[in-house]
mmCIF file of C-alpha atoms in Angstrom:
data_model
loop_
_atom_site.group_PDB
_atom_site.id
_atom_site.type_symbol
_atom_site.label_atom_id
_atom_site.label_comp_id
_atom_site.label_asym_id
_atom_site.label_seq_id
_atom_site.Cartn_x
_atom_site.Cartn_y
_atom_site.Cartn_z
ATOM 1 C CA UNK A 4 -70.177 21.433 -145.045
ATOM 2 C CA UNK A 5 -67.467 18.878 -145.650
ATOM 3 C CA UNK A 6 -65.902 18.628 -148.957
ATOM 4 C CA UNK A 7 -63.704 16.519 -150.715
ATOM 5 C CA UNK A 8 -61.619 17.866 -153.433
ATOM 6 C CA UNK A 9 -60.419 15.590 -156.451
ATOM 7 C CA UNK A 10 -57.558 16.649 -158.667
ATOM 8 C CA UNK A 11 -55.104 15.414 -161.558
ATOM 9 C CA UNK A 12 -52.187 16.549 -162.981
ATOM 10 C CA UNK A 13 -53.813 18.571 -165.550
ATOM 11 C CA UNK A 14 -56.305 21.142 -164.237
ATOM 12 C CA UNK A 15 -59.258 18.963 -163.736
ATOM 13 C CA UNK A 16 -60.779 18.747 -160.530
ATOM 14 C CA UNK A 17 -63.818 17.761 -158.735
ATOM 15 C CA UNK A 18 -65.520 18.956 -155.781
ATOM 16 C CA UNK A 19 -67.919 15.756 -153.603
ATOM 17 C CA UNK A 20 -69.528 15.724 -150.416
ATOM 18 C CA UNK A 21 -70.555 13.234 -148.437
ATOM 19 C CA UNK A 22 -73.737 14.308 -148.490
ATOM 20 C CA UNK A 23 -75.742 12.972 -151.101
ATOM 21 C CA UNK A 24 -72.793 11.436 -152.440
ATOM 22 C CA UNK A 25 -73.207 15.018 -154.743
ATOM 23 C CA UNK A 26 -70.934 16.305 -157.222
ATOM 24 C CA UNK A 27 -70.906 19.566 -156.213
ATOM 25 C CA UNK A 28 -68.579 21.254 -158.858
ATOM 26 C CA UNK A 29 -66.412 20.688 -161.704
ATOM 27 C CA UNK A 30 -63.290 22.961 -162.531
ATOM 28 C CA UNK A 31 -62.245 22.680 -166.066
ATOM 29 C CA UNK A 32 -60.328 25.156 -168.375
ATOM 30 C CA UNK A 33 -61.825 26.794 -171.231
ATOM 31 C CA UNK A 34 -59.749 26.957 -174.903
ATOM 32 C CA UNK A 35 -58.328 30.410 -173.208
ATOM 33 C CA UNK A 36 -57.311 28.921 -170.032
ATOM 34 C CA UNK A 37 -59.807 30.477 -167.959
ATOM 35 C CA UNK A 38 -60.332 27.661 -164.899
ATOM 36 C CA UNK A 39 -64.642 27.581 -165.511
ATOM 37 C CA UNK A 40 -67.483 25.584 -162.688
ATOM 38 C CA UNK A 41 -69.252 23.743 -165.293
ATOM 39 C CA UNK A 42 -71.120 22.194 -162.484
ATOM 40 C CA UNK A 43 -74.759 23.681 -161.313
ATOM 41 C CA UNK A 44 -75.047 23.823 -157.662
ATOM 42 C CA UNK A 45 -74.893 25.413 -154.180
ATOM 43 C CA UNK A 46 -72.218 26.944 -151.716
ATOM 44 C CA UNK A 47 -73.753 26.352 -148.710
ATOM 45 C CA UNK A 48 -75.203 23.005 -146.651
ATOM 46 C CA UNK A 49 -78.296 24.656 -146.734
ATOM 47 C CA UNK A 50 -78.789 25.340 -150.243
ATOM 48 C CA UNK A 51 -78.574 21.735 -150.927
ATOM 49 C CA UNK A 52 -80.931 20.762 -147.595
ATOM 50 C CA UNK A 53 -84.049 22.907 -149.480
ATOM 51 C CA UNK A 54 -82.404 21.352 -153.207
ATOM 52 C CA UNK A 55 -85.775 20.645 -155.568
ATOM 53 C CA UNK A 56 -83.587 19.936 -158.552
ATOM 54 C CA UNK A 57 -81.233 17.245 -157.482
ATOM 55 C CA UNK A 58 -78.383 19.363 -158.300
ATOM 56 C CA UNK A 59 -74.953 16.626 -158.613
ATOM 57 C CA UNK A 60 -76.894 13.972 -156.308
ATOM 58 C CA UNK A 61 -76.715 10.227 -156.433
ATOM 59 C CA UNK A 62 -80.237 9.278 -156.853
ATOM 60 C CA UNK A 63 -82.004 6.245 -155.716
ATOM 61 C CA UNK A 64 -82.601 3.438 -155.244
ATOM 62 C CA UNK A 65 -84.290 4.014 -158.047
ATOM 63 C CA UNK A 66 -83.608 6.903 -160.137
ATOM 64 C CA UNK A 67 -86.756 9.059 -162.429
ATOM 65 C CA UNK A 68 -90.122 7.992 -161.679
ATOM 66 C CA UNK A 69 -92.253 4.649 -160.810
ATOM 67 C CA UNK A 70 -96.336 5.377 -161.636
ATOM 68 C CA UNK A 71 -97.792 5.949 -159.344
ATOM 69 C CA UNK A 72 -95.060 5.160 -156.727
ATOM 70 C CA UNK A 73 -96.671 1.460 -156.764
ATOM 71 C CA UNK A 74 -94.554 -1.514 -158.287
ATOM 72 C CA UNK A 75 -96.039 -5.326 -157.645
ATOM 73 C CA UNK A 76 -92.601 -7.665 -156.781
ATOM 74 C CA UNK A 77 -92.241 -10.955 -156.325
ATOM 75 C CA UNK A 78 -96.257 -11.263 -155.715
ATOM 76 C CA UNK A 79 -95.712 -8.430 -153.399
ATOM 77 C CA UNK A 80 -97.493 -5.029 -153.611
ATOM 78 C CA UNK A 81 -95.165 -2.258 -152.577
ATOM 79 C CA UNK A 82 -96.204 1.617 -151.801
ATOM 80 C CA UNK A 83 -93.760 4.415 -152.271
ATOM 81 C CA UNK A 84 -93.015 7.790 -151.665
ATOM 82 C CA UNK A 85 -94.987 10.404 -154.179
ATOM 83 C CA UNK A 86 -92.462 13.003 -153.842
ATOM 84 C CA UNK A 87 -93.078 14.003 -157.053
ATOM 85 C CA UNK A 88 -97.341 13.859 -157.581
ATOM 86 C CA UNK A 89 -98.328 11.626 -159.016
ATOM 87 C CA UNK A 90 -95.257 9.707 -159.186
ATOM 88 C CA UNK A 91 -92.547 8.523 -156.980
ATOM 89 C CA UNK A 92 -89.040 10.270 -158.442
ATOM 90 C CA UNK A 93 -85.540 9.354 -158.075
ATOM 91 C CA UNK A 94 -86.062 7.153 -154.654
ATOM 92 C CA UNK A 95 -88.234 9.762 -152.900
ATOM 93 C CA UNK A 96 -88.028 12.137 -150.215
ATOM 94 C CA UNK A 97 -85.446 10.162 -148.144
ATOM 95 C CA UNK A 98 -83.651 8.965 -151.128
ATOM 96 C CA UNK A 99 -79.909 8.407 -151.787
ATOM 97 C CA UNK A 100 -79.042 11.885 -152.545
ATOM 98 C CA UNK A 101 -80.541 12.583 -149.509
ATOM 99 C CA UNK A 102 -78.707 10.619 -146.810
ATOM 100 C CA UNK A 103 -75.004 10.969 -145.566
ATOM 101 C CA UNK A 104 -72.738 8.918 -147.020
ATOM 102 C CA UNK A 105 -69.365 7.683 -145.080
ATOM 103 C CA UNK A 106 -66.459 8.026 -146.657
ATOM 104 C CA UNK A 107 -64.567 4.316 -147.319
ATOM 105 C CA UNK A 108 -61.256 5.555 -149.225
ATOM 106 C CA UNK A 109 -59.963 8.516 -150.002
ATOM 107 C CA UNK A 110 -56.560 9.776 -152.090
ATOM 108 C CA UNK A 111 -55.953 12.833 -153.977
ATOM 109 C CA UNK A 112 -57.862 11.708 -157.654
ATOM 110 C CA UNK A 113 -60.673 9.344 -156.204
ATOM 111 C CA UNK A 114 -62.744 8.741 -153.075
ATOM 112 C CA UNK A 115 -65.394 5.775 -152.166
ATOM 113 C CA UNK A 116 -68.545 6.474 -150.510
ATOM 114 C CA UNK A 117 -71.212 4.400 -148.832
ATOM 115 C CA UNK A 118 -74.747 4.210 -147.825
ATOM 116 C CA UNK A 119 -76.549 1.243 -146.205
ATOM 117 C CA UNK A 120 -80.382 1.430 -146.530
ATOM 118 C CA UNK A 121 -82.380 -0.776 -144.239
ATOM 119 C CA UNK A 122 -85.361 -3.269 -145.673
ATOM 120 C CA UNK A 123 -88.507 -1.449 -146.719
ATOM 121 C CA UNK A 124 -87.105 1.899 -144.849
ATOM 122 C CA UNK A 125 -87.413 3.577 -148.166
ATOM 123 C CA UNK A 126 -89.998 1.465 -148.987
ATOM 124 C CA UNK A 127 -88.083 -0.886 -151.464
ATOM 125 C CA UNK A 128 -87.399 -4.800 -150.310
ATOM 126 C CA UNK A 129 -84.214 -5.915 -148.518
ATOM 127 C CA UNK A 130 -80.993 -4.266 -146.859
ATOM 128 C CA UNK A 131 -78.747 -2.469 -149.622
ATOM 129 C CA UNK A 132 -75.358 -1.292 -148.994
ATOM 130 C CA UNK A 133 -74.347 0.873 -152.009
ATOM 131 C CA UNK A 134 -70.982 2.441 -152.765
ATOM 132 C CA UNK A 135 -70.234 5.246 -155.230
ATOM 133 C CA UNK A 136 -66.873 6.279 -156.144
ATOM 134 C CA UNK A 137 -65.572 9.268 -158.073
ATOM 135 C CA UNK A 138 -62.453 9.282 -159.674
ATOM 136 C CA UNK A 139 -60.494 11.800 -162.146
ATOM 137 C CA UNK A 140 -57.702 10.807 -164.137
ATOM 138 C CA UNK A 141 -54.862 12.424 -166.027
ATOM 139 C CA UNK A 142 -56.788 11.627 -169.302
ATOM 140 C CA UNK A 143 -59.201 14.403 -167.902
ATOM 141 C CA UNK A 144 -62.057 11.834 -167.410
ATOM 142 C CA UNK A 145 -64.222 12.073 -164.200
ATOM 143 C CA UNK A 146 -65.336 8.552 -163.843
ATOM 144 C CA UNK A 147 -68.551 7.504 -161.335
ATOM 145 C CA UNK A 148 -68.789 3.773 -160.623
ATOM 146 C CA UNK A 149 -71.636 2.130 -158.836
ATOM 147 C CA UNK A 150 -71.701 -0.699 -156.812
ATOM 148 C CA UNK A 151 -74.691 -2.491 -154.814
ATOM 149 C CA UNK A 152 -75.211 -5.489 -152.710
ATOM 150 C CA UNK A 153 -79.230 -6.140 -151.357
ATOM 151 C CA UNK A 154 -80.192 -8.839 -148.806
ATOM 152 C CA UNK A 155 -82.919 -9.887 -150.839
ATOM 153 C CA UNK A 156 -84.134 -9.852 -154.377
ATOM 154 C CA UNK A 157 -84.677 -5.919 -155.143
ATOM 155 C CA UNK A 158 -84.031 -3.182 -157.526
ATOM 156 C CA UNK A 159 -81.463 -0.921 -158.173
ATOM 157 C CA UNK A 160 -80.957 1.758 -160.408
ATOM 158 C CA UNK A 161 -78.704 4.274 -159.651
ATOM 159 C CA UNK A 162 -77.111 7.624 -161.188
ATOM 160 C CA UNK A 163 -75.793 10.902 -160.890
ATOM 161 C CA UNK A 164 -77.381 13.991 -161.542
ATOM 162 C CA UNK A 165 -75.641 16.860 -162.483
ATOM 163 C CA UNK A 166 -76.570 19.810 -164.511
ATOM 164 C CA UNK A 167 -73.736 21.107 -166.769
ATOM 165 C CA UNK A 168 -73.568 24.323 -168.252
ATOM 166 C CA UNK A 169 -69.817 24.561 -170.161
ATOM 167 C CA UNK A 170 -69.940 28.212 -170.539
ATOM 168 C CA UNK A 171 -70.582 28.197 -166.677
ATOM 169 C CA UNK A 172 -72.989 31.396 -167.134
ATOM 170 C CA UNK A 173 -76.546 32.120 -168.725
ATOM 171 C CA UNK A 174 -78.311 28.968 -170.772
ATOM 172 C CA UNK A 175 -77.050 26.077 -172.542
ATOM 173 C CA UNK A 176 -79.328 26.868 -175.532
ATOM 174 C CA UNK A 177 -76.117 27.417 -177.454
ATOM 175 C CA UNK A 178 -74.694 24.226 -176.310
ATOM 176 C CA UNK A 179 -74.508 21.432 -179.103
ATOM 177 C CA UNK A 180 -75.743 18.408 -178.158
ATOM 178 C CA UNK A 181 -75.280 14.972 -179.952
ATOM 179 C CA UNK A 182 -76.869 11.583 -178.777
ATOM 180 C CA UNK A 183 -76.398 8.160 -180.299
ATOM 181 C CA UNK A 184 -79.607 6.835 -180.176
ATOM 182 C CA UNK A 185 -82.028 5.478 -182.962
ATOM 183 C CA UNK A 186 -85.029 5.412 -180.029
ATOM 184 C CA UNK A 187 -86.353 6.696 -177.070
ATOM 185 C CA UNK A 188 -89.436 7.132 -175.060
ATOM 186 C CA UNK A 189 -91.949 8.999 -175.385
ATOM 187 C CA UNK A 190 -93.761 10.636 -172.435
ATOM 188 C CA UNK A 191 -96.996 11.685 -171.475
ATOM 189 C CA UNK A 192 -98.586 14.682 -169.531
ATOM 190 C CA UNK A 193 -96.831 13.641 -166.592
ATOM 191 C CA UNK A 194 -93.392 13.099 -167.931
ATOM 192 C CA UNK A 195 -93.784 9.336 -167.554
ATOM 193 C CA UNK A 196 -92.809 6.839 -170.313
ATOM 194 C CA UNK A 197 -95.698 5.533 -171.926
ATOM 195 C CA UNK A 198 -94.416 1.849 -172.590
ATOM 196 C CA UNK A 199 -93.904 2.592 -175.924
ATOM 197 C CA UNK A 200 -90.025 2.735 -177.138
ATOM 198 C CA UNK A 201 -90.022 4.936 -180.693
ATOM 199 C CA UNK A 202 -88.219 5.979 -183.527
ATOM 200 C CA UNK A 203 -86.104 8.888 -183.185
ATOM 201 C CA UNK A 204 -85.997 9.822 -187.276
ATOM 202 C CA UNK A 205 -88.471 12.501 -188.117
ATOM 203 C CA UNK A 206 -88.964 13.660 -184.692
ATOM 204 C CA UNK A 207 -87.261 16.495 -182.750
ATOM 205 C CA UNK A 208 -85.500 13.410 -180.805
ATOM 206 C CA UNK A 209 -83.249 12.651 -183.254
ATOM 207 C CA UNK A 210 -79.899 14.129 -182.145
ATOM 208 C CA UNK A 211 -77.886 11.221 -184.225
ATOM 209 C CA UNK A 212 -76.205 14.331 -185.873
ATOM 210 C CA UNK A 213 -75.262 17.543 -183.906
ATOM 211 C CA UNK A 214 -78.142 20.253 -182.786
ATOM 212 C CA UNK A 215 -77.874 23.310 -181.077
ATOM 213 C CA UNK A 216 -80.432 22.987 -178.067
ATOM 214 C CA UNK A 217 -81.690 26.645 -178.910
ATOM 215 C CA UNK A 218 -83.342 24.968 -182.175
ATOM 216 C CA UNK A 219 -85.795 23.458 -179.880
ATOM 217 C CA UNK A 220 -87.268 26.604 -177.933
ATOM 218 C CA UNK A 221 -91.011 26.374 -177.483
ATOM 219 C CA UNK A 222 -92.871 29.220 -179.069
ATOM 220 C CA UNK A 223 -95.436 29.207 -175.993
ATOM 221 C CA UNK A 224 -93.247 28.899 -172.893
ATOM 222 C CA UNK A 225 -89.596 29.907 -174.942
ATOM 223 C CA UNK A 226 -87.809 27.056 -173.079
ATOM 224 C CA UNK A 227 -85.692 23.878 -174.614
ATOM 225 C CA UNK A 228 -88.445 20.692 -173.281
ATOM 226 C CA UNK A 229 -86.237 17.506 -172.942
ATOM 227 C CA UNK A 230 -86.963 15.362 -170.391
ATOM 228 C CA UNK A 231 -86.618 11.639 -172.030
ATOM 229 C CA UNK A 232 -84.721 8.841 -172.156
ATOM 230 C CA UNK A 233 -82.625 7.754 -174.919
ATOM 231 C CA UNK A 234 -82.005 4.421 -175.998
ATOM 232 C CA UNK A 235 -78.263 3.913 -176.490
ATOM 233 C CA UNK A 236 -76.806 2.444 -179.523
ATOM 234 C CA UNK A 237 -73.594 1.024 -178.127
ATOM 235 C CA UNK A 238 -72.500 0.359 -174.757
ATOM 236 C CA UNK A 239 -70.674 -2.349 -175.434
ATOM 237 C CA UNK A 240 -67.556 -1.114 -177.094
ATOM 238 C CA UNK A 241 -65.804 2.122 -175.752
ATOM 239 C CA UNK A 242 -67.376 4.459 -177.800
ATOM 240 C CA UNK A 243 -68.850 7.965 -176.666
ATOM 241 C CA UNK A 244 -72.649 7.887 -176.312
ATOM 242 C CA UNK A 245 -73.449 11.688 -175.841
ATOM 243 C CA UNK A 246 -71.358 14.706 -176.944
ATOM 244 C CA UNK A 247 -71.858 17.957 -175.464
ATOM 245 C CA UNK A 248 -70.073 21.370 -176.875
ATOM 246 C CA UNK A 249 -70.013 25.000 -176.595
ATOM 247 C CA UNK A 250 -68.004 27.398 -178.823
ATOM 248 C CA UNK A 251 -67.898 30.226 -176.800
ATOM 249 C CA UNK A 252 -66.415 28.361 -173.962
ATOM 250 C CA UNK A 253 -64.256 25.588 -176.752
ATOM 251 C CA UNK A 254 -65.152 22.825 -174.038
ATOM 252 C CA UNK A 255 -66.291 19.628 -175.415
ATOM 253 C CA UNK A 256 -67.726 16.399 -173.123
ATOM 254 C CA UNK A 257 -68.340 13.195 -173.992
ATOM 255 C CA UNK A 258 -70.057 10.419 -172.041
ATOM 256 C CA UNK A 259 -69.623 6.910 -172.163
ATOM 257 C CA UNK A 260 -71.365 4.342 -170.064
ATOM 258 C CA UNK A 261 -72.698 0.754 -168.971
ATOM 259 C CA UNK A 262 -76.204 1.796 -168.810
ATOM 260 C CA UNK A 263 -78.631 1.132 -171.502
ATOM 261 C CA UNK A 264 -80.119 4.647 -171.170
ATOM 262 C CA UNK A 265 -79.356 8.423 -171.077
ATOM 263 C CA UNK A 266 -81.997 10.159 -169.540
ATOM 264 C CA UNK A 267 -81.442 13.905 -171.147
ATOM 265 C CA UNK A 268 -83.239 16.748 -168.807
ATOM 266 C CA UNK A 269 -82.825 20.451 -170.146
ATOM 267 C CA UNK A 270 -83.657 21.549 -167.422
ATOM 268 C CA UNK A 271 -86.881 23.519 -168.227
ATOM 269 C CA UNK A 272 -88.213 23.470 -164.665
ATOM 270 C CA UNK A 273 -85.575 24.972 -162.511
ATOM 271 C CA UNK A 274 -86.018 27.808 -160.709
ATOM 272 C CA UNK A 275 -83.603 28.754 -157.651
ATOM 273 C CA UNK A 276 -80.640 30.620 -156.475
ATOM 274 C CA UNK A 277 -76.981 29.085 -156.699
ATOM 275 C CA UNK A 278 -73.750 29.250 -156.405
ATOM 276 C CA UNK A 279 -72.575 32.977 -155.392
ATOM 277 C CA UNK A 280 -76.356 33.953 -155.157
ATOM 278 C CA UNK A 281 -76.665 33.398 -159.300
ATOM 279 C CA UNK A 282 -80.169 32.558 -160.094
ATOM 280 C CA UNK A 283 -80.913 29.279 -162.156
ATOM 281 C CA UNK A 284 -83.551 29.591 -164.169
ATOM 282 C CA UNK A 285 -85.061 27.457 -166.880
ATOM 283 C CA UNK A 286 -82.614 25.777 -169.250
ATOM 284 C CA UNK A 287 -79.706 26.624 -167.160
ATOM 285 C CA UNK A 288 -78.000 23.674 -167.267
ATOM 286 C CA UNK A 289 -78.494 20.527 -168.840
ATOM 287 C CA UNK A 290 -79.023 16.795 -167.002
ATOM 288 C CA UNK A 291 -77.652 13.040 -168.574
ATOM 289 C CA UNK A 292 -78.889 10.973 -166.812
ATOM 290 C CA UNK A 293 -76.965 7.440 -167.192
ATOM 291 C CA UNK A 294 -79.683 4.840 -165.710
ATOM 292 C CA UNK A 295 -81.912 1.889 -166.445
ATOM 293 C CA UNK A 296 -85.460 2.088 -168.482
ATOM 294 C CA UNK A 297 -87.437 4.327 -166.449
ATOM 295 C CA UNK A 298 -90.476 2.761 -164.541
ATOM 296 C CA UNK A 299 -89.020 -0.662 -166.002
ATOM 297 C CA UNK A 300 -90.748 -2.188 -162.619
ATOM 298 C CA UNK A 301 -93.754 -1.579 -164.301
ATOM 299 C CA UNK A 302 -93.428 -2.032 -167.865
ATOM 300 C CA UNK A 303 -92.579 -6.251 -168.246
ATOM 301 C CA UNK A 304 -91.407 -5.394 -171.909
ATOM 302 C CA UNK A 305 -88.803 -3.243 -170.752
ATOM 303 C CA UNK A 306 -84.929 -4.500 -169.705
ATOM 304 C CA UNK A 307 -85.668 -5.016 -166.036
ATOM 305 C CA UNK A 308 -83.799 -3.317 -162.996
ATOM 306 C CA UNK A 309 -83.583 -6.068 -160.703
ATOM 307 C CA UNK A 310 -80.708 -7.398 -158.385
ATOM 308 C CA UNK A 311 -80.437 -11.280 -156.547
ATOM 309 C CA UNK A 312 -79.967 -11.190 -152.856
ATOM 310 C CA UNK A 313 -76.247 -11.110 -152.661
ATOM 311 C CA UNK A 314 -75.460 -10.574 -156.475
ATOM 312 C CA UNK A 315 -73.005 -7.474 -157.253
ATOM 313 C CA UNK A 316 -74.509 -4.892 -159.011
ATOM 314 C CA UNK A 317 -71.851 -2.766 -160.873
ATOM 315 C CA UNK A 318 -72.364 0.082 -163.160
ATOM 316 C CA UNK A 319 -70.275 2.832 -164.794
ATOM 317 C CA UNK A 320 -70.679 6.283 -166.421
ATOM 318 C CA UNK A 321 -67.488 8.356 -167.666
ATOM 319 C CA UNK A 322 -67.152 11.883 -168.933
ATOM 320 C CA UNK A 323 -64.248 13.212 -170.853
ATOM 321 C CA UNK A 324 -63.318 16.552 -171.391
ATOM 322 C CA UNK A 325 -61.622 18.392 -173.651
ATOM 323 C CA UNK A 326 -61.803 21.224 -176.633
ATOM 324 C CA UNK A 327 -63.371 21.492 -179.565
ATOM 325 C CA UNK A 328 -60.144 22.668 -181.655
ATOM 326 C CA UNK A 329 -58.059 19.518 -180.205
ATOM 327 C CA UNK A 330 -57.629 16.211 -181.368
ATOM 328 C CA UNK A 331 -58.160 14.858 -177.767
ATOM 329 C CA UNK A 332 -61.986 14.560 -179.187
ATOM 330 C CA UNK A 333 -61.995 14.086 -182.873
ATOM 331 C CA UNK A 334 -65.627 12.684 -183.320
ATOM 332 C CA UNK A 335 -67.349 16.220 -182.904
ATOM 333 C CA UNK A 336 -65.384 18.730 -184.561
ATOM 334 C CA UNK A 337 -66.982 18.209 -188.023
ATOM 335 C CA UNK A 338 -70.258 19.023 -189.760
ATOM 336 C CA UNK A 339 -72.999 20.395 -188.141
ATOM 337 C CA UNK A 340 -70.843 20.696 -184.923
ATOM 338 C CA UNK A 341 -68.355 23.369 -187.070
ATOM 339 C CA UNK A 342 -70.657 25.511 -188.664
#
């Protein structure tokens, strides 16, 4: 299995393969020193050839789900993949985080990788050619950027999808978790939006303020449910959109990103062995999801997803890292966050 290792100058460093374009771990130091995988995934090729969960992939070319795996385009009816019944889910079976991906440019803190996807092969209209390119800097930010070109009007909506756990061990039901949303989406049975975009105050949505995930366990299944997407306040100005933290481990993220939407997944379905034959079990690690509305195809009132023949499609997501008891990240080390 071919792997590409990123690295700065100050501990942070980044495992990718080719494969999947995946982000297969993420070494960062806890407040002790203590070099942690924050990172869910597998050792071996074959772990991530039988992967349910997606573990660090680049999904698409459209990541979460389309109803039904039917979208009308154009005047054009189009059939996809239900990989995921009764839906089609982040670009289907032969997806992105499926494919190999060549490697464009490489040096020791970034690499570019490519996939070209032919015109309906994955059931979506017109050639794509889509580049994804990790990076880490010495300002211990991993930054993903997207880029896309289609031969014909299409859709695009790309991201990455790795679970973190910052303690690297057990559950993140201790992690803290803030998101800077006044809305999201509510779901129904099937974990598809419903079209309607709510109100996050009063509901156990609103993460404006800092909660510890464990405050949401179900009393029937004892699992954290989160599997939504979050409207984002701000993505204009450089301004953190999510915050992630965990005391016992002092490591603090936040994300920032281009996308109008977080897509926050606790994880409550996974159920697998990983890395060094640890088993991953329900809320093991936790999912954001930078991305477009999901099923926007289908819902006209939604921001749309779509991409001109020929037009650049560019997007971003960043995650910093640092500690809870520096001033590297001073947003999240008061109130609730502190207790």
């Amino acid at each position: 299995m071919q792997a590409i290792e990123l690295k700065n100058g100050r501990g942070l460093r980044a495992v990718i393969l080719p494969k999947g374009a995946i982000l297969q771990a993420l070494f960062f130091k806890d407040e002790s020193g203590k070099e942690i995988d924050i990172a869910l995934g597998y050792d071996t090729a074959e772990g991530y050839a039988k992967d349910r969960f997606f573990f660090g992939q680049t999904v698409g070319r459209v990541c979460n789900r389309i109803k039904d795996g039917k979208f009308e385009f154009e005047g054009k009816q189009y059939q996809l993949d239900i990989n995921k019944p009764p839906h089609h889910l982040h670009g289907g079976a032969n997806g992105c985080g499926k494919r190999d991906w060549e490697i464009v440019r490489r040096s020791v803190c970034s690499v570019t990788l490519r996939v070209h996807m032919k015109h309906e092969e994955d059931g979506y209209p017109g050639d794509a050619k889509i580049d994804c390119t990790y990076t880490v800097n010495d300002m211990n930010h991993l930054l993903i950027e997207y880029s896309g070109v289609c031969t014909e009007n299409s859709l695009l909506n790309l991201t990455n999808h790795t679970y973190w756990n910052l303690d690297g061990e057990d559950t993140i039901n201790d992690h803290i978790l803030e998101v800077r949303a006044d809305s999201y989406l509510p779901t129904d049975e099937t974990n598809l939006p419903t079209g309607e975009i709510a109100v996050v105050s009063g509901t156990r949505f609103d993460f404006r303020k800092p909660k510890k995930l464990g405050e949401l366990l179900g009393k029937e299944t004892g699992t954290v449910k989160l599997d939504n997407d979050f409207v984002l306040n701000d993505i204009r100005s450089r301004v953190a959109n999510v915050l992630l933290a965990s005391k016992k481990s002092g490591i603090m993220m936040e994300m920032l990103t281009s996308y109008p939407i977080a897509h926050v997944y606790a994880g409550e379905y996974v159920d697998t062995e990983g890395k060094q034959n640890k088993p991953y079990k329900a809320n093991s690690g936790i999912a954001i999801e930078c991305q477009g509305y999901t099923n926007a195809v289908n819902y006209p009132h939604f921001p749309q997803i779509t991409v001109n023949a020929n037009e650049v499609f560019r997007r971003e997501i960043v995650y910093a890292f640092g500690h809870l008891n520096s001033n590297e990240i001073s947003d999240f080390t008061n109130g609730e966050a502190e207790e």
